[in-house]
PDB file of C-alpha atoms in Angstrom:
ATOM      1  CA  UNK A1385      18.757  -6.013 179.301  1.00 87.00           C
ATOM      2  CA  UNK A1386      22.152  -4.135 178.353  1.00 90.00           C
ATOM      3  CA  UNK A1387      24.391  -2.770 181.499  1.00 89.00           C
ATOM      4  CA  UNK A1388      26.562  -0.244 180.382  1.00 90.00           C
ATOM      5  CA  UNK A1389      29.710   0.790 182.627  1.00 91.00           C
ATOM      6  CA  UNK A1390      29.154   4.729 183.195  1.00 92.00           C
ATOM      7  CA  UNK A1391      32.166   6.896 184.299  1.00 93.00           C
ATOM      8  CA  UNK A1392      31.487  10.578 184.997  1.00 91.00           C
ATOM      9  CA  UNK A1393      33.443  13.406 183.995  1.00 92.00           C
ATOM     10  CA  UNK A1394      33.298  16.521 185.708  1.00 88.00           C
ATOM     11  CA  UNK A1395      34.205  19.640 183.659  1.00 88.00           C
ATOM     12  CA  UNK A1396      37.241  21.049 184.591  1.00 85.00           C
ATOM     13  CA  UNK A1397      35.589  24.621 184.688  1.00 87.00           C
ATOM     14  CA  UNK A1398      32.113  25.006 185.757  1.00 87.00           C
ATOM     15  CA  UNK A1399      30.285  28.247 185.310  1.00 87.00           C
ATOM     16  CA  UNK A1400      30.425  29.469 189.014  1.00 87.00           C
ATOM     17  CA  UNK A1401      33.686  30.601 187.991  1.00 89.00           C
ATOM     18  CA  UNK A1402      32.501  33.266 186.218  1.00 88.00           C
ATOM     19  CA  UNK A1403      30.332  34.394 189.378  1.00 87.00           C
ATOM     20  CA  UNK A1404      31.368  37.997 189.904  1.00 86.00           C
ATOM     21  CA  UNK A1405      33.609  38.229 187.414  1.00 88.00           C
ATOM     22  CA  UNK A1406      32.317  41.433 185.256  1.00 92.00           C
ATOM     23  CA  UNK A1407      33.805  44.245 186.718  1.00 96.00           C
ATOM     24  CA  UNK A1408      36.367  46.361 184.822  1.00 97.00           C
ATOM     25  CA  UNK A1409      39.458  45.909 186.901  1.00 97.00           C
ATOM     26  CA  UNK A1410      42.085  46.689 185.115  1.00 97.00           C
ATOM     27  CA  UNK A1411      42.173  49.532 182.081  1.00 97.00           C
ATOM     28  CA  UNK A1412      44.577  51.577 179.361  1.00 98.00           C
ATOM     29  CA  UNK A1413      44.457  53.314 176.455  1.00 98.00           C
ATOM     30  CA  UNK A1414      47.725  54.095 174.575  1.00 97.00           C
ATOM     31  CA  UNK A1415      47.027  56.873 171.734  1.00 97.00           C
ATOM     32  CA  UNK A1416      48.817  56.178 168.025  1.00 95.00           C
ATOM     33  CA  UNK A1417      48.917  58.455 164.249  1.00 89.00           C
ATOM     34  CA  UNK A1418      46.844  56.982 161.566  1.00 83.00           C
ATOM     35  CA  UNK A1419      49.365  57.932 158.664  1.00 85.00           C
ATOM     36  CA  UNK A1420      50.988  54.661 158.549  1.00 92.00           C
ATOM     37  CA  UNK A1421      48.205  52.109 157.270  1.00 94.00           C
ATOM     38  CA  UNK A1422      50.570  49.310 157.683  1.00 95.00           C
ATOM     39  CA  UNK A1423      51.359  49.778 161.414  1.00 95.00           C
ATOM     40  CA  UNK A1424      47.880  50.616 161.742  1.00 96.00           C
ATOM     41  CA  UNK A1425      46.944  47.337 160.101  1.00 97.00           C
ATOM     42  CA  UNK A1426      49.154  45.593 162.666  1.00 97.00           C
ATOM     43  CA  UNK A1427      47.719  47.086 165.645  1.00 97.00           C
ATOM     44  CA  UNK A1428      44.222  45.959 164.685  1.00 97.00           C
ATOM     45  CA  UNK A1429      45.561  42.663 163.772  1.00 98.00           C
ATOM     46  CA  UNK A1430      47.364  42.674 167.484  1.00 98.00           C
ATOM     47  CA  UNK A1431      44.315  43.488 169.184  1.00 98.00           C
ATOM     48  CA  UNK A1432      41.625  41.235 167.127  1.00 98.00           C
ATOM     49  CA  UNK A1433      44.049  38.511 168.225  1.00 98.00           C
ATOM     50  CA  UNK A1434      43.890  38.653 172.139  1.00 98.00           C
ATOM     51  CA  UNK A1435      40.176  40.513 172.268  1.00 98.00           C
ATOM     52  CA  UNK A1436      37.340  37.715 173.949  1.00 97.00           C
ATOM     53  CA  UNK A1437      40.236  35.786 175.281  1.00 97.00           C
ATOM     54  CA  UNK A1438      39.111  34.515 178.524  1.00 96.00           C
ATOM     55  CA  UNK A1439      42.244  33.438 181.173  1.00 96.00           C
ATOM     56  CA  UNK A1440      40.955  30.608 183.422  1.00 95.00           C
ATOM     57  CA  UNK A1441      42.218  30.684 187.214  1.00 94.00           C
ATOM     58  CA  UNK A1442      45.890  29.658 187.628  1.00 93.00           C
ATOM     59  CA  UNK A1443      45.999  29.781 183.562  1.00 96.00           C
ATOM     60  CA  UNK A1444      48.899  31.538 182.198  1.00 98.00           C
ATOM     61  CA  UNK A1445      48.585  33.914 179.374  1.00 98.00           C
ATOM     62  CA  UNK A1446      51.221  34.434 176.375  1.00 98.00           C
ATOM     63  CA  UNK A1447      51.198  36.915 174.039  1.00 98.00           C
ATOM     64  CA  UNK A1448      53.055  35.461 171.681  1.00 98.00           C
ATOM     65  CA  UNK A1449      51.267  32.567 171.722  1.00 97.00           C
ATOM     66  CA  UNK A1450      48.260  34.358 170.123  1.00 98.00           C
ATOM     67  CA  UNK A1451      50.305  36.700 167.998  1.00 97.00           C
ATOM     68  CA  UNK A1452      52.731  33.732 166.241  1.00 96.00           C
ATOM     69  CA  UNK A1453      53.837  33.733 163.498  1.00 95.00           C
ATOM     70  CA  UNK A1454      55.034  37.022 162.657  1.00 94.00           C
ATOM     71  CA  UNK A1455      54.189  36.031 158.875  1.00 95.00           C
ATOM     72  CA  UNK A1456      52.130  38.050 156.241  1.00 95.00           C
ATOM     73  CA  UNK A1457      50.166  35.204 156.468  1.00 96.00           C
ATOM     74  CA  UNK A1458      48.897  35.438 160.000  1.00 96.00           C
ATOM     75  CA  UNK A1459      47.934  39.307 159.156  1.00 96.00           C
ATOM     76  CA  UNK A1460      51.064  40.981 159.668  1.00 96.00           C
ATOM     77  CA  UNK A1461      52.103  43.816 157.728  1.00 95.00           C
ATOM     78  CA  UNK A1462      56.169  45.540 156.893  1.00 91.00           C
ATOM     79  CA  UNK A1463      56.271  48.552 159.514  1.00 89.00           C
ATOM     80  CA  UNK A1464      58.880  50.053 161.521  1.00 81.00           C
ATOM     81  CA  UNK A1465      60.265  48.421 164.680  1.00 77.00           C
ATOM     82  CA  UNK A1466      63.512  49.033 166.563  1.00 71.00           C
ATOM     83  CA  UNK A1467      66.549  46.743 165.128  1.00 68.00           C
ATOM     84  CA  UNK A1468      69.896  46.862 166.664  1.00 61.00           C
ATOM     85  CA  UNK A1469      68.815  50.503 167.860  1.00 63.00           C
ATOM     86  CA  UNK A1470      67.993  51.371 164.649  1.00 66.00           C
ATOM     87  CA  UNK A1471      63.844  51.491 162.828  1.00 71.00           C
ATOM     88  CA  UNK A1472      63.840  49.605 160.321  1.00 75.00           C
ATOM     89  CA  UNK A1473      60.658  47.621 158.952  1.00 79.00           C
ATOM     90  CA  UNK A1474      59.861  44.240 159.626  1.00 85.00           C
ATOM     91  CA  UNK A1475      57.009  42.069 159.324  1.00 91.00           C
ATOM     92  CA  UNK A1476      54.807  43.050 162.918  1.00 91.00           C
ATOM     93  CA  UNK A1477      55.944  46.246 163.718  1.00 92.00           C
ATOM     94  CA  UNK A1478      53.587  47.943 165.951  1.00 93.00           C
ATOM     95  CA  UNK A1479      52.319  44.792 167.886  1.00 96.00           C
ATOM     96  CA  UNK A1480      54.207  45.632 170.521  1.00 97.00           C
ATOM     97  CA  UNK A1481      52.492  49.040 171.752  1.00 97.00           C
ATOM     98  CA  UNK A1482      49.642  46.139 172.194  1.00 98.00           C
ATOM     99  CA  UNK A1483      51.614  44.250 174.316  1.00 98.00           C
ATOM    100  CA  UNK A1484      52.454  47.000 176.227  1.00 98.00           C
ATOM    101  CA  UNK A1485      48.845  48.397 176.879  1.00 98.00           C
ATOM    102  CA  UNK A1486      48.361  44.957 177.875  1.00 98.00           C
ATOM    103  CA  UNK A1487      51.059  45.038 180.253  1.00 98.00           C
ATOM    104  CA  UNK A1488      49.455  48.411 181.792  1.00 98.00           C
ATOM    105  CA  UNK A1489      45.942  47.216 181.870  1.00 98.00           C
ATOM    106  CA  UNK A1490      47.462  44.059 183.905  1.00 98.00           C
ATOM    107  CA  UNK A1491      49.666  46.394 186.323  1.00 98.00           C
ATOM    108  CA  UNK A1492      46.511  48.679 186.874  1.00 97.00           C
ATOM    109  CA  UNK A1493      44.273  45.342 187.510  1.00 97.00           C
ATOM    110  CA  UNK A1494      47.188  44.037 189.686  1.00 97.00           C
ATOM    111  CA  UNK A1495      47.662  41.129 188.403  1.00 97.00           C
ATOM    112  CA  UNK A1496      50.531  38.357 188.316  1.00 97.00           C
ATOM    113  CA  UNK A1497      53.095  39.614 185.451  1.00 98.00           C
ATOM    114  CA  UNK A1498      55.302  36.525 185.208  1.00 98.00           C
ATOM    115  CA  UNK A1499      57.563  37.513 182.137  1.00 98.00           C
ATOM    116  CA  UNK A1500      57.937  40.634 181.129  1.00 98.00           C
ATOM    117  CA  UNK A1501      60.675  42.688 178.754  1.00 98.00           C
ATOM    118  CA  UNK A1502      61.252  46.263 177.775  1.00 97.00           C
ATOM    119  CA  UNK A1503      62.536  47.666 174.589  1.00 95.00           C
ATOM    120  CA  UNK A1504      66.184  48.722 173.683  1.00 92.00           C
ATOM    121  CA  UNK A1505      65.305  52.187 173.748  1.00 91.00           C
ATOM    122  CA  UNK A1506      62.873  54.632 174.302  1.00 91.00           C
ATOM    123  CA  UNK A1507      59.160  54.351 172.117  1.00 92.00           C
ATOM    124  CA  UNK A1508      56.838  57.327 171.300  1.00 91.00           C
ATOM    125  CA  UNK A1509      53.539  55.751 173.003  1.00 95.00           C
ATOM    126  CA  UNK A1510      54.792  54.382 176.161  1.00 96.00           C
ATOM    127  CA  UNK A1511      56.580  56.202 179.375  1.00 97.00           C
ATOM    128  CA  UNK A1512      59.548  54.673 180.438  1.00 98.00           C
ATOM    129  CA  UNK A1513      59.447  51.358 182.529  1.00 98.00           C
ATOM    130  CA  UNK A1514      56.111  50.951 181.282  1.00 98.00           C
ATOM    131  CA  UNK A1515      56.460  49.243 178.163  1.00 98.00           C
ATOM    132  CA  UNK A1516      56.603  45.262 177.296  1.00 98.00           C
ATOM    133  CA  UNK A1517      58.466  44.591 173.837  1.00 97.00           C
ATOM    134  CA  UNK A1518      58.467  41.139 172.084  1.00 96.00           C
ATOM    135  CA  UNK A1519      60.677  39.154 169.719  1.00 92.00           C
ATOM    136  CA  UNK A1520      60.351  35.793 168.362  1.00 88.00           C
ATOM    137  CA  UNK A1521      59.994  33.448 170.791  1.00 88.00           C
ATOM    138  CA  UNK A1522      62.520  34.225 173.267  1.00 93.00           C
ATOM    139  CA  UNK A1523      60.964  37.186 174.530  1.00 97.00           C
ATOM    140  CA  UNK A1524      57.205  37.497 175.806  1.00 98.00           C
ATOM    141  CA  UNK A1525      54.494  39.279 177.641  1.00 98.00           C
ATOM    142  CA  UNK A1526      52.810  36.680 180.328  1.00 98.00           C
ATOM    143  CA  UNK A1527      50.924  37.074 183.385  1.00 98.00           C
ATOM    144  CA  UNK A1528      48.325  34.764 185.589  1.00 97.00           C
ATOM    145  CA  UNK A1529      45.469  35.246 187.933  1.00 95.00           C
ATOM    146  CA  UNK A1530      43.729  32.638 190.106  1.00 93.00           C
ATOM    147  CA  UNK A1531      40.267  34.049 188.963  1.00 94.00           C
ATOM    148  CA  UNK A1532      38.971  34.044 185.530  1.00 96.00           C
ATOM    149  CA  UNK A1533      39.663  37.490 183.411  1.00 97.00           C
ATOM    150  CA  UNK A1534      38.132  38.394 180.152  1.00 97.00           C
ATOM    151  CA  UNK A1535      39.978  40.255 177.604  1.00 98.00           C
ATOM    152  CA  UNK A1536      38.534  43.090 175.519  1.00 98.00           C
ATOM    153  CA  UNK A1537      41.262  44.889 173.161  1.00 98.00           C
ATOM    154  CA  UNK A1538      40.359  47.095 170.125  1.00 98.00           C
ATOM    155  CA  UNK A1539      41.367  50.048 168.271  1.00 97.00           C
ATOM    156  CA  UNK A1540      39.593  53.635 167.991  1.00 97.00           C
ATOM    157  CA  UNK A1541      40.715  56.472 165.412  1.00 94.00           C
ATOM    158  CA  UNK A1542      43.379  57.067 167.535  1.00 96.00           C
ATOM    159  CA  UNK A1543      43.645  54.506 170.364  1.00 97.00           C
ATOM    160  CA  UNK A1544      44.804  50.872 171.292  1.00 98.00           C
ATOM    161  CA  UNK A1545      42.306  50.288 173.876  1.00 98.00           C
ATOM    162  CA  UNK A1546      42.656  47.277 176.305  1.00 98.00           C
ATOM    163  CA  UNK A1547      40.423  46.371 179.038  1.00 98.00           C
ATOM    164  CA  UNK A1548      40.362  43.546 181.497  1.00 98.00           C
ATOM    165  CA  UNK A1549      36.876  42.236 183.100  1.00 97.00           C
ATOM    166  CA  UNK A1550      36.952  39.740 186.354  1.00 96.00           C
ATOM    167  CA  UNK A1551      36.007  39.793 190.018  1.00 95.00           C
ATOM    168  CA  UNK A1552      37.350  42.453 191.771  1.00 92.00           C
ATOM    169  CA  UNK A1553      38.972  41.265 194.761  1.00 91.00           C
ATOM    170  CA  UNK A1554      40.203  44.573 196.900  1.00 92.00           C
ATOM    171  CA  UNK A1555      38.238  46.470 199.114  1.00 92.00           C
ATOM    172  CA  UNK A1556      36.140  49.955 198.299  1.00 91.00           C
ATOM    173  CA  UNK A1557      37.876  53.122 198.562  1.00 94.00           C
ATOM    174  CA  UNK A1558      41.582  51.059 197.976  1.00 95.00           C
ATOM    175  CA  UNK A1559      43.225  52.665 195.087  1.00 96.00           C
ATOM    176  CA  UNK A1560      46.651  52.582 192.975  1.00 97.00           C
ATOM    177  CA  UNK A1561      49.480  54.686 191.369  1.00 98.00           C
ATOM    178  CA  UNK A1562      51.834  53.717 188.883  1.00 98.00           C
ATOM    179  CA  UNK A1563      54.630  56.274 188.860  1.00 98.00           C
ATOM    180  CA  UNK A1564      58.461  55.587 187.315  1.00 98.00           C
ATOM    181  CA  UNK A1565      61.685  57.254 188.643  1.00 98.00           C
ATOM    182  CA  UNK A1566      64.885  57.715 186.955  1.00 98.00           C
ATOM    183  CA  UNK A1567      67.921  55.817 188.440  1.00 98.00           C
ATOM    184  CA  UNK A1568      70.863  56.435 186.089  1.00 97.00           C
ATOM    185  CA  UNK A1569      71.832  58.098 182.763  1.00 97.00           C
ATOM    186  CA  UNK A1570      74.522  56.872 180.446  1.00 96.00           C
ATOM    187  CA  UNK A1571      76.162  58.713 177.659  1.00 96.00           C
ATOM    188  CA  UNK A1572      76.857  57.114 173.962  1.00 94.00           C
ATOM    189  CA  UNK A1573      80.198  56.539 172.597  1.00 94.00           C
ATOM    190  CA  UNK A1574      81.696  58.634 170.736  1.00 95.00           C
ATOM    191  CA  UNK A1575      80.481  59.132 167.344  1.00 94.00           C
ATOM    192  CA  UNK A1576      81.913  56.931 164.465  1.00 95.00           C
ATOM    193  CA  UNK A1577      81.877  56.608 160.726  1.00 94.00           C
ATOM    194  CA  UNK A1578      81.216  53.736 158.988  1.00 94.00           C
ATOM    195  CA  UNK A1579      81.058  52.979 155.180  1.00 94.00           C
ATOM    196  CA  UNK A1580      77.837  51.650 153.699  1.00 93.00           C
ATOM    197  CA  UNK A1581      77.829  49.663 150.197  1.00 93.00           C
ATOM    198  CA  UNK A1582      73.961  50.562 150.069  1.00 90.00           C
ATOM    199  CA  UNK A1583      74.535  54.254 150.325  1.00 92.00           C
ATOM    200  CA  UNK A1584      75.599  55.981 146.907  1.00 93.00           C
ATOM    201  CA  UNK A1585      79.029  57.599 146.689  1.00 92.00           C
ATOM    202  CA  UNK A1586      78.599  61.437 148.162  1.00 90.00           C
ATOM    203  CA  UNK A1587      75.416  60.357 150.210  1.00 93.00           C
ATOM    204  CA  UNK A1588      75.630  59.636 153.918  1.00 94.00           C
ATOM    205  CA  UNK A1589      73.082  58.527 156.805  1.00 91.00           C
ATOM    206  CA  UNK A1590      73.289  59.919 160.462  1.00 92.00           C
ATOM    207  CA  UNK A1591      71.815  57.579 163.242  1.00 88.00           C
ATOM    208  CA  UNK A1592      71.686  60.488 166.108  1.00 90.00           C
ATOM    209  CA  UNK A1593      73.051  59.831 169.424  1.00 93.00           C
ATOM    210  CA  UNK A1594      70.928  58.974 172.289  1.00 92.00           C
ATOM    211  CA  UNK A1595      70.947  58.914 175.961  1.00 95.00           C
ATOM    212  CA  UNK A1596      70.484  55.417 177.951  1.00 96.00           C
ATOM    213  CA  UNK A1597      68.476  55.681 180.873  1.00 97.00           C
ATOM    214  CA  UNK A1598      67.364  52.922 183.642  1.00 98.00           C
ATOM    215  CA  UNK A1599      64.174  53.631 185.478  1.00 98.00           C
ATOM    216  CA  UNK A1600      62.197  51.935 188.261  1.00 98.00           C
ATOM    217  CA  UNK A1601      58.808  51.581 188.263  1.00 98.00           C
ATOM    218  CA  UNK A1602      56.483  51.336 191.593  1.00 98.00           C
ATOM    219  CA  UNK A1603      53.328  50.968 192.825  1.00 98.00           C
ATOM    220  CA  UNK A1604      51.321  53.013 195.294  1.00 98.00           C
ATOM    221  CA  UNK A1605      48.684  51.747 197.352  1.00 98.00           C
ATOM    222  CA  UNK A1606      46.389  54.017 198.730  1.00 97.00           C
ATOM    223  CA  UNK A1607      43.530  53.270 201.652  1.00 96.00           C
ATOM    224  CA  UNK A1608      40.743  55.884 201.195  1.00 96.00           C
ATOM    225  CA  UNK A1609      43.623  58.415 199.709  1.00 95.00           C
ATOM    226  CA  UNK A1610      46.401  57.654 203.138  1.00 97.00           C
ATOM    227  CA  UNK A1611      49.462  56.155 201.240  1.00 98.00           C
ATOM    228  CA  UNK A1612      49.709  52.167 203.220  1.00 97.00           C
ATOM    229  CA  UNK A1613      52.450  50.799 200.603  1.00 97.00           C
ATOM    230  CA  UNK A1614      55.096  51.082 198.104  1.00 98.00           C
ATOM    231  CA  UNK A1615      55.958  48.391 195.758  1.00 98.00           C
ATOM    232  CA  UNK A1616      58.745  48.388 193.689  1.00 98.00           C
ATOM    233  CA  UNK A1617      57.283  46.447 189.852  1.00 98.00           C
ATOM    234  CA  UNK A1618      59.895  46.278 187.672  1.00 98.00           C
ATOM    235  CA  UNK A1619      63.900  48.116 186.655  1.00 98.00           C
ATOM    236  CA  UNK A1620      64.014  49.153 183.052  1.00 98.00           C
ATOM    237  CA  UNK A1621      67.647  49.986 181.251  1.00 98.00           C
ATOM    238  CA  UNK A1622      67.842  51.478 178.085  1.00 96.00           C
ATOM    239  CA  UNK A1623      70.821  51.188 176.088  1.00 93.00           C
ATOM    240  CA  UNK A1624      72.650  54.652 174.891  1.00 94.00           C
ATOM    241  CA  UNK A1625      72.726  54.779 171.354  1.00 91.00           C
ATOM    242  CA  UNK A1626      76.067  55.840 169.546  1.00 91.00           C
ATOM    243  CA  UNK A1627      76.385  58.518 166.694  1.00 93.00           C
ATOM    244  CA  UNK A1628      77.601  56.225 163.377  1.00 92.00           C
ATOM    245  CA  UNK A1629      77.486  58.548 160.218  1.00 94.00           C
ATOM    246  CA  UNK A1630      77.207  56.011 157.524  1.00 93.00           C
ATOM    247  CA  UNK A1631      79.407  56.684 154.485  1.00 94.00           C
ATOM    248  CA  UNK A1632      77.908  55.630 151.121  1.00 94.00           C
ATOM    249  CA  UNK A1633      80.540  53.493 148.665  1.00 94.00           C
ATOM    250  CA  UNK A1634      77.930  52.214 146.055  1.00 92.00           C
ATOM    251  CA  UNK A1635      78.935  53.224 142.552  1.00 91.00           C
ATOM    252  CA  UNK A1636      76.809  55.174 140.456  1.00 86.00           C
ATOM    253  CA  UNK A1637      75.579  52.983 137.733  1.00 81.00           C
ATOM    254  CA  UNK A1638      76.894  54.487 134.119  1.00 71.00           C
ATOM    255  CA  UNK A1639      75.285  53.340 131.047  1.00 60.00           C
ATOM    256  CA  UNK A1640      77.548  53.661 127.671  1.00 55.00           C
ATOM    257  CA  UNK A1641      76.225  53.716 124.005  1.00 55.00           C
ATOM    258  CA  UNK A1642      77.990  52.045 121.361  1.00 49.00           C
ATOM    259  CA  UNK A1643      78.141  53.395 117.551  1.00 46.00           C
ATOM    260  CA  UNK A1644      77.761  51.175 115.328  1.00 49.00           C
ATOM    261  CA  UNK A1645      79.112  51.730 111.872  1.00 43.00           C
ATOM    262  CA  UNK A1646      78.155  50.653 108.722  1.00 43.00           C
ATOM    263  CA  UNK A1647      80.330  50.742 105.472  1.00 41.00           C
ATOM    264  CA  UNK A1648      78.665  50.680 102.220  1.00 42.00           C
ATOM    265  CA  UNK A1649      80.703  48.856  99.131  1.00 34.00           C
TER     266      UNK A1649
END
């Protein structure tokens, strides 16, 4: 006869969890052009990365944590992204109009955003106050829910598609509004010059001026279409952006023959 010491371990999520949980709460769809492969490789890399995630209750998700390492390694391709107001390419660019359909599927489901960031200035495929940027690992996208929520994310021809699944938890006929309002404008500097050792002599490079804006964005809860609440979700201030003419001091490279000469005796 062997006696064996038995200790039982519960599992710390069991599948009633799940009970309920496949309703399409939360939903967006953020349209891009196809006639940059290498952003367009990005934004299917972004979305492969974060589609059949499943948040747990009281789990909180990162973006970057499934995203990192920007590296070529990890899937990332050089496309444009916004640098010091400024596009410029960089390993990742694009992954954030992923984020940011994220973000909006998560406003729309109503769920806890607990870090959230918008860009320097304004992008093509997001309205203001509506978009959520990332950089290394000092800025992020997170939010949390205390029921489970499954993640589907893909792209179309012409869409980054993002759609949450999970129990839906508000009553019929209770719907929502997401609408931004402009708080202030700001005007650039003036313009400036500035010499560039990567332009040639004779060439220059205009970075047009640009407004900066902050917006508010809120939320409108309707009962059976009678307005019961207004919820202010985030502020959003984007920076002016200065007219600098760059000035090109980059010699022209000059290549010189030599004769050579040869004397006879």
């Amino acid at each position: 006869t062997i006696k064996f010491d038995i200790t039982e371990t519960k599992p710390k999520y069991e599948s009633g969890i799940f009970t309920g949980a496949d309703k399409l709460i939360g939903n967006y769809s953020s349209q891009y052009k196809g006639n940059d492969e290498n952003r367009v490789q990005n934004l299917r890399n972004a979305c492969s990365k974060i589609n059949g995630v499943i948040l747990y209750p009281g789990e909180e998700f990162s973006t970057n944590a499934h995203f990192n390492p920007c590296t070529e390694e990890n899937g990332w391709a050089l496309a444009g992204t916004i640098v010091k107001g400024k596009i410029e390419d960089s390993v990742g660019g694009g992954m954030c109009q992923v984020s940011s359909a994220l973000y909006d599927a998560v406003l729309y489901a109503e769920l806890e955003v607990t870090e959230r960031h918008n860009h320097s200035m304004k992008v093509g495929y997001s309205p203001y106050a509506f978009d959520a940027t990332l950089a290394g690992d000092y800025k992020d996208f997170k939010f949390k829910n205390n029921k489970a929520v499954y993640i589907e994310s893909y792209l179309t021809s012409s869409n980054v598609v993002v759609n949450l699944y999970g129990e839906e938890i508000h009553p019929a006929g209770r719907t929502i509004e997401l609408e931004n309002k402009l708080i202030e404008e700001t005007d650039p500097d003036d313009p400036v010059e500035k010499k560039d050792p990567t332009l040639l002599e004779g060439e220059t490079e205009v970075v047009t001026p640009l407004k900066g804006y902050k917006y508010e964005l809120y939320k409108k809860v309707y009962e059976d279409g009678v307005l019961k609440d207004t919820v202010k979700i985030n502020t959003s201030t984007y920076s002016p952006r200065q007219q600098v003419t760059y000035i090109g001091t980059k010699k022209a490279e000059t290549t010189t023959e030599s004769t050579e000469t040869t004397t006879k005796s």
